[in-house]
Coordinates of C-alpha atoms in Angstrom, one line a residue:
M688 CA 29.8 6.2 51.3
D689 CA 30.3 6.9 47.6
H690 CA 32.4 3.6 47.5
N691 CA 29.5 1.5 48.9
F692 CA 27.1 3.1 46.5
V693 CA 28.8 2.6 43.1
P694 CA 28.8 -1.3 43.2
C695 CA 25.2 -1.3 44.1
R696 CA 24.3 0.8 41.3
Q697 CA 26.3 -1.3 38.9
Q698 CA 24.6 -4.5 40.1
Y699 CA 21.3 -3.0 39.6
T700 CA 22.1 -2.0 35.9
F701 CA 23.4 -5.4 35.3
E702 CA 20.2 -7.1 36.5
Q703 CA 18.1 -4.6 34.5
I704 CA 20.2 -5.4 31.2
K705 CA 19.7 -9.2 31.9
L706 CA 16.0 -8.7 32.2
N707 CA 15.6 -6.5 29.2
A708 CA 17.7 -8.9 27.0
V709 CA 14.9 -11.6 27.1
L710 CA 12.7 -9.5 24.7
N711 CA 15.4 -7.3 23.2
L712 CA 16.9 -10.7 21.8
F713 CA 13.9 -10.5 19.4
R714 CA 14.1 -6.8 18.6
S715 CA 16.9 -7.5 16.1
N716 CA 16.2 -7.6 12.4
Q717 CA 18.5 -10.5 11.7
L718 CA 16.2 -13.5 10.7
I719 CA 18.9 -15.9 11.7
L720 CA 17.9 -15.3 15.3
G721 CA 14.5 -16.8 14.6
V722 CA 16.0 -20.1 15.7
F723 CA 15.5 -18.8 19.2
L724 CA 11.8 -18.7 18.5
L725 CA 11.7 -22.5 18.5
G726 CA 13.0 -22.4 22.0
Y727 CA 10.4 -19.9 23.0
A728 CA 7.8 -22.2 21.5
L729 CA 9.0 -25.3 23.3
I730 CA 8.9 -23.4 26.6
L731 CA 5.3 -22.5 26.0
R732 CA 4.2 -25.8 24.9
F733 CA 6.4 -28.3 27.0
W734 CA 3.6 -29.6 28.9
L735 CA 2.3 -31.9 26.1
L736 CA 5.9 -33.0 25.3
F737 CA 5.7 -34.9 28.5
A738 CA 2.0 -36.1 28.4
A739 CA 1.3 -39.4 29.8
E740 CA -1.5 -39.9 27.2
P741 CA -1.5 -38.9 23.5
T742 CA -3.4 -36.1 22.3
K743 CA -6.6 -36.9 20.4
I744 CA -7.8 -35.5 17.1
D745 CA -11.5 -34.5 16.8
P746 CA -13.4 -37.3 15.0
D747 CA -14.9 -34.8 12.6
F748 CA -11.5 -34.1 11.1
H749 CA -10.7 -35.9 7.8
L750 CA -8.8 -35.7 4.6
L751 CA -5.2 -34.6 4.7
S752 CA -5.3 -33.8 8.4
N753 CA -6.5 -37.2 9.2
W754 CA -3.7 -38.8 7.0
L755 CA -1.2 -36.7 8.8
W756 CA -2.5 -37.7 12.3
N757 CA -2.0 -41.3 11.3
E758 CA 1.6 -40.7 10.4
L759 CA 2.3 -38.7 13.6
K760 CA 0.3 -40.2 16.4
E761 CA 3.1 -42.4 17.7
P762 CA 5.2 -41.9 19.8
I763 CA 2.9 -40.1 22.1
W764 CA 5.1 -37.2 22.3
L765 CA 5.4 -36.7 18.5
P766 CA 2.1 -34.8 17.8
A767 CA 3.1 -32.1 20.4
L768 CA 6.7 -31.8 18.9
A769 CA 5.5 -31.5 15.3
T770 CA 2.8 -28.9 16.4
S771 CA 5.6 -26.9 17.9
L772 CA 7.7 -27.1 14.9
I773 CA 4.9 -26.2 12.6
I774 CA 4.3 -23.1 14.6
W775 CA 7.8 -22.2 14.6
I776 CA 8.1 -22.4 10.7
Q777 CA 4.8 -20.3 10.7
A778 CA 6.5 -17.7 12.9
L779 CA 9.4 -17.5 10.5
L780 CA 7.1 -17.1 7.5
I781 CA 5.3 -14.3 9.3
N782 CA 8.5 -12.4 10.2
S783 CA 9.4 -12.6 6.6
V784 CA 6.1 -11.3 5.3
V785 CA 6.0 -8.4 7.7
A786 CA 9.7 -7.5 7.0
R787 CA 9.3 -7.5 3.4
N788 CA 6.2 -5.4 3.4
R789 CA 7.6 -2.9 6.1
M790 CA 4.4 -3.1 8.0
A791 CA 5.9 -2.4 11.5
T792 CA 7.6 0.8 12.6
E793 CA 10.8 -1.3 13.1
I794 CA 11.9 -4.5 11.6
N795 CA 12.1 -7.1 14.4
L796 CA 11.0 -10.7 15.2
F797 CA 8.0 -9.6 17.3
P798 CA 5.4 -10.7 14.8
G799 CA 6.4 -14.4 15.0
L800 CA 7.1 -14.2 18.6
F801 CA 3.7 -13.0 19.5
Y802 CA 2.1 -15.4 17.1
I803 CA 3.7 -18.2 19.0
L804 CA 2.4 -16.7 22.1
V805 CA -1.3 -16.6 20.8
C806 CA -1.1 -19.9 19.4
S807 CA 0.1 -21.3 22.6
A808 CA -2.1 -19.2 25.0
L809 CA -4.8 -21.8 25.7
P810 CA -4.3 -25.3 26.8
V811 CA -6.4 -26.7 24.0
F812 CA -4.2 -24.8 21.3
Q813 CA -1.3 -27.1 22.4
E814 CA -3.0 -30.2 21.0
F815 CA -2.4 -31.3 17.4
S816 CA -5.0 -29.6 15.3
P817 CA -5.9 -29.3 11.5
I818 CA -6.3 -25.6 12.2
H819 CA -2.7 -25.3 13.0
L820 CA -2.0 -26.9 9.6
A821 CA -4.4 -24.8 7.8
N822 CA -2.8 -21.6 9.1
T823 CA 0.4 -22.4 7.3
F824 CA -1.5 -22.1 4.0
L825 CA -3.1 -18.8 5.1
I826 CA 0.2 -17.2 5.9
I827 CA 1.3 -18.1 2.4
A828 CA -1.8 -16.7 0.8
L829 CA -1.3 -13.5 2.8
G830 CA 2.2 -13.2 1.4
Q831 CA 1.1 -13.8 -2.1
I832 CA -1.7 -11.2 -2.1
Y833 CA 0.7 -8.7 -0.4
R834 CA 2.9 -8.9 -3.4
I835 CA 0.3 -7.6 -5.9
Y836 CA 0.4 -3.9 -4.8
K837 CA 1.2 -1.7 -7.7
Q838 CA 2.3 -4.8 -9.9
N839 CA 1.2 -4.8 -13.5
R840 CA 1.5 -8.7 -13.8
C841 CA 0.3 -10.4 -10.8
M842 CA -2.2 -13.1 -12.0
D843 CA 0.1 -15.9 -10.8
N844 CA 0.1 -14.3 -7.2
L845 CA -3.6 -14.2 -7.2
F846 CA -3.9 -17.8 -8.6
N847 CA -1.3 -19.0 -5.9
A848 CA -3.3 -17.1 -3.1
G849 CA -6.4 -18.9 -4.1
L850 CA -4.7 -22.1 -4.5
V851 CA -3.1 -22.3 -1.1
I852 CA -6.5 -21.4 0.5
G853 CA -8.0 -24.3 -1.4
L854 CA -5.3 -26.6 0.0
A855 CA -5.8 -25.3 3.4
S856 CA -9.5 -26.3 3.2
L857 CA -8.3 -30.1 2.4
F858 CA -6.9 -29.9 6.1
Y859 CA -9.9 -27.9 7.6
S860 CA -12.8 -27.2 5.0
P861 CA -14.1 -24.0 6.6
Y862 CA -10.9 -22.3 5.7
I863 CA -12.3 -22.0 2.1
L864 CA -14.2 -19.1 3.4
F865 CA -10.8 -17.3 3.7
L866 CA -11.2 -16.7 -0.1
L867 CA -13.4 -13.8 0.8
P868 CA -10.9 -11.6 2.8
I869 CA -8.6 -12.5 0.0
L870 CA -11.1 -11.0 -2.6
F871 CA -11.9 -8.1 -0.4
G872 CA -8.3 -7.4 0.1
L873 CA -7.6 -7.4 -3.6
N874 CA -10.4 -4.9 -4.0
S875 CA -8.5 -2.8 -1.6
L876 CA -5.1 -3.1 -3.0
R877 CA -6.1 -2.7 -6.6
A878 CA -9.0 -1.6 -8.8
F879 CA -11.8 -4.2 -9.3
S880 CA -11.0 -6.6 -12.1
L881 CA -13.3 -9.6 -12.8
R882 CA -10.4 -11.4 -14.5
E883 CA -8.3 -11.2 -11.2
W884 CA -11.2 -12.1 -9.0
M885 CA -11.6 -15.3 -11.4
A886 CA -7.9 -16.1 -11.0
V887 CA -8.3 -16.3 -7.1
I888 CA -11.6 -18.3 -7.3
I889 CA -10.4 -20.7 -9.9
G890 CA -7.1 -21.1 -7.8
G891 CA -9.3 -22.0 -4.8
A892 CA -11.3 -24.4 -6.7
I893 CA -8.4 -26.5 -8.1
P894 CA -7.8 -28.4 -4.9
L895 CA -11.4 -29.3 -4.6
L896 CA -11.3 -30.5 -8.1
W897 CA -8.2 -32.8 -7.1
L898 CA -10.3 -34.1 -4.3
L899 CA -13.3 -35.0 -6.6
I900 CA -11.0 -36.7 -9.2
F901 CA -9.2 -38.6 -6.5
G902 CA -12.4 -39.9 -5.1
F903 CA -13.7 -40.7 -8.5
L904 CA -10.6 -42.7 -9.3
N905 CA -10.8 -44.6 -6.1
D906 CA -14.6 -45.3 -6.3
N907 CA -15.4 -43.2 -3.1
L908 CA -16.3 -39.9 -4.6
A909 CA -19.3 -39.4 -2.3
L910 CA -17.3 -40.4 0.8
R911 CA -14.6 -37.9 0.0
W912 CA -17.1 -35.2 -0.7
D913 CA -19.0 -36.0 2.6
A914 CA -15.7 -35.9 4.6
W915 CA -15.1 -32.4 3.2
T916 CA -18.6 -31.0 3.8
S917 CA -18.9 -32.7 7.2
Q918 CA -16.7 -29.9 8.6
L919 CA -19.0 -27.1 7.5
S920 CA -22.1 -26.2 9.7
F921 CA -23.6 -23.1 11.0
M922 CA -23.6 -22.2 14.7
D923 CA -22.9 -25.7 15.6
I924 CA -22.0 -25.1 19.2
Q925 CA -22.3 -27.7 21.9
W926 CA -23.9 -25.5 24.6
R927 CA -23.0 -26.9 28.0
A928 CA -21.6 -25.7 31.3
L929 CA -18.1 -24.3 30.6
R930 CA -15.4 -25.4 33.0
Q931 CA -13.2 -22.7 34.8
Y932 CA -10.3 -22.9 32.3
E933 CA -12.6 -22.7 29.3
I934 CA -14.1 -19.4 30.8
I935 CA -10.6 -18.1 31.5
G936 CA -9.6 -19.0 27.8
L937 CA -12.6 -17.3 26.4
L938 CA -11.9 -14.1 28.5
I939 CA -8.1 -14.2 27.4
M940 CA -9.1 -14.4 23.6
A941 CA -11.9 -11.8 24.0
A942 CA -9.6 -9.5 25.6
L943 CA -7.0 -9.9 23.0
I944 CA -9.4 -9.5 20.1
V945 CA -10.8 -6.3 21.8
A946 CA -7.3 -4.9 22.4
V947 CA -6.2 -5.3 18.7
V948 CA -9.4 -3.7 17.5
L949 CA -9.3 -0.8 19.7
N950 CA -5.7 -0.2 18.5
Y951 CA -6.6 0.0 14.8
N952 CA -6.0 3.9 14.6
A953 CA -2.6 3.5 16.4
N954 CA -1.7 0.6 14.0
I955 CA -2.2 2.7 10.9
Q956 CA -1.0 5.9 12.3
K957 CA 1.9 7.5 10.4
T958 CA 1.9 4.8 7.9
I959 CA 2.1 5.0 4.1
I960 CA -1.1 4.1 2.0
E961 CA 0.3 0.8 1.0
V962 CA 1.0 -0.2 4.5
R963 CA -2.4 1.0 5.7
K964 CA -4.2 -1.3 3.0
K965 CA -2.2 -4.2 4.1
I966 CA -3.0 -3.7 7.8
D967 CA -6.6 -3.3 6.9
M968 CA -6.5 -6.8 5.3
L969 CA -5.3 -8.3 8.7
Y970 CA -8.6 -6.9 10.1
W971 CA -10.6 -8.5 7.3
I972 CA -8.8 -11.8 8.2
L973 CA -9.6 -11.3 11.8
F974 CA -13.2 -10.8 11.1
F975 CA -13.4 -13.6 8.8
G976 CA -11.6 -15.8 11.2
L977 CA -14.6 -15.4 13.4
V978 CA -17.0 -16.1 10.6
V979 CA -15.0 -19.4 9.9
T980 CA -15.7 -20.4 13.4
I981 CA -19.3 -19.8 13.1
F982 CA -19.6 -21.8 10.0
S983 CA -17.6 -24.7 11.6
A984 CA -19.0 -28.1 12.8
S985 CA -18.6 -29.1 16.4
V986 CA -17.3 -25.4 17.4
G987 CA -15.0 -25.5 20.4
M988 CA -12.3 -23.5 21.9
V989 CA -9.7 -24.8 19.5
N990 CA -11.6 -22.9 16.7
L991 CA -10.3 -19.6 18.0
L992 CA -7.0 -20.4 16.5
T993 CA -8.6 -19.1 13.2
V994 CA -7.8 -15.5 14.5
A995 CA -4.2 -16.4 15.7
L996 CA -2.5 -14.9 12.5
P997 CA -4.0 -11.4 12.5
C998 CA -4.1 -11.2 16.5
G999 CA -0.4 -12.1 16.6
I1000 CA 0.9 -9.7 14.1
L1001 CA -1.4 -6.8 15.3
L1002 CA -0.3 -7.5 18.9
S1003 CA 3.2 -7.3 17.9
F1004 CA 2.8 -3.9 16.5
M1005 CA 1.4 -2.7 19.8
F1006 CA 4.5 -4.0 21.6
T1007 CA 6.9 -2.5 19.1
R1008 CA 5.4 0.9 20.0
M1009 CA 5.8 0.4 23.6
S1010 CA 8.9 1.7 25.4
R1011 CA 11.4 -1.0 25.8
A1012 CA 11.0 -1.2 29.6
N1013 CA 7.1 -1.4 29.5
A1014 CA 7.3 -3.9 26.6
E1015 CA 9.5 -6.2 28.7
L1016 CA 7.4 -6.0 31.8
V1017 CA 4.1 -6.7 30.1
H1018 CA 5.6 -9.5 28.0
L1019 CA 7.0 -11.1 31.2
F1020 CA 3.6 -10.7 32.8
L1021 CA 1.8 -12.3 29.9
L1022 CA 4.4 -15.2 29.6
I1023 CA 4.3 -16.0 33.4
G1024 CA 0.4 -15.7 33.3
V1025 CA 0.3 -18.1 30.3
L1026 CA 2.5 -20.7 32.1
V1027 CA 0.6 -20.5 35.3
Y1028 CA -2.6 -21.0 33.5
H1029 CA -1.3 -24.0 31.7
Y1030 CA 0.0 -25.5 35.1
L1031 CA -3.3 -24.9 36.9
T1032 CA -5.3 -26.5 33.9
F1033 CA -3.1 -29.6 33.2
A1034 CA -2.7 -30.1 37.1
G1035 CA -6.6 -30.2 37.3
V1036 CA -6.8 -27.2 39.6
L1037 CA -9.1 -25.4 37.1

């Protein structure tokens, strides 16, 4: 009887190891393994890679996002592939920022992994969007502002943080409002200094000055400025009956935001003051991500991408604290749930 029992036990252990290896692959602190995140992104976003029709950009999107769209809109699979590559690069940047600042209890690839999961959770998130492009600059700004803690000379970092937020606004103008969490975060990381605040503000204004100069030199100054301001509004929500898949998407994002907010104390528990302040800044970005949505024109489901950065990182902290078995099980449930949700949506069931 013992002879029959041992192989069964070995087989069970082997299967369990194979299951755990899926998420455990990303527990490594070797950033070179980040290449597997590209495969993860393609799995979550493969529906649009085989779309029969090209994705369409919102007609209200202008400036650099419109220029880039004209470069990428053909062949029909290129926008989806480009978006996947952009999100993958963003995930690598996020992993680098979180690891460099020792923000998690262990260094792993979870922040980038769950950022990809959040950015792919809703079907509308899979389409080409200027918000995906703008998020790249928001990540860079976050990395720059994190560098100033206990640094005597940091004016270049402050100016750069403002500059990249200004560049983000050339892709999606409401992102200029992210200067506010940068300034609030600055006030948390350092004592108030008007000179440092001005460095951020001037940095943010430079890209807008470039835009105006470019418009002036090309005799279309008013047109360029109108294109930038047309994306700004207040509570410009198209009220209508929501489809089933949109209701599900709203519930998913609402549950995610509530989960990361309720885990605030757990995220800052047993952390040093520096890490605590940097995590606080993620919550400021989360709050102002919702503010950016409120001040956007033609608000739709895609605007919820404004909270993808903080939600992805904070969600990764929750999974890092879980036991390996529980983390694997919950992640597998989320992954299958997202894929099924996508299938039902693109198949027209929802």
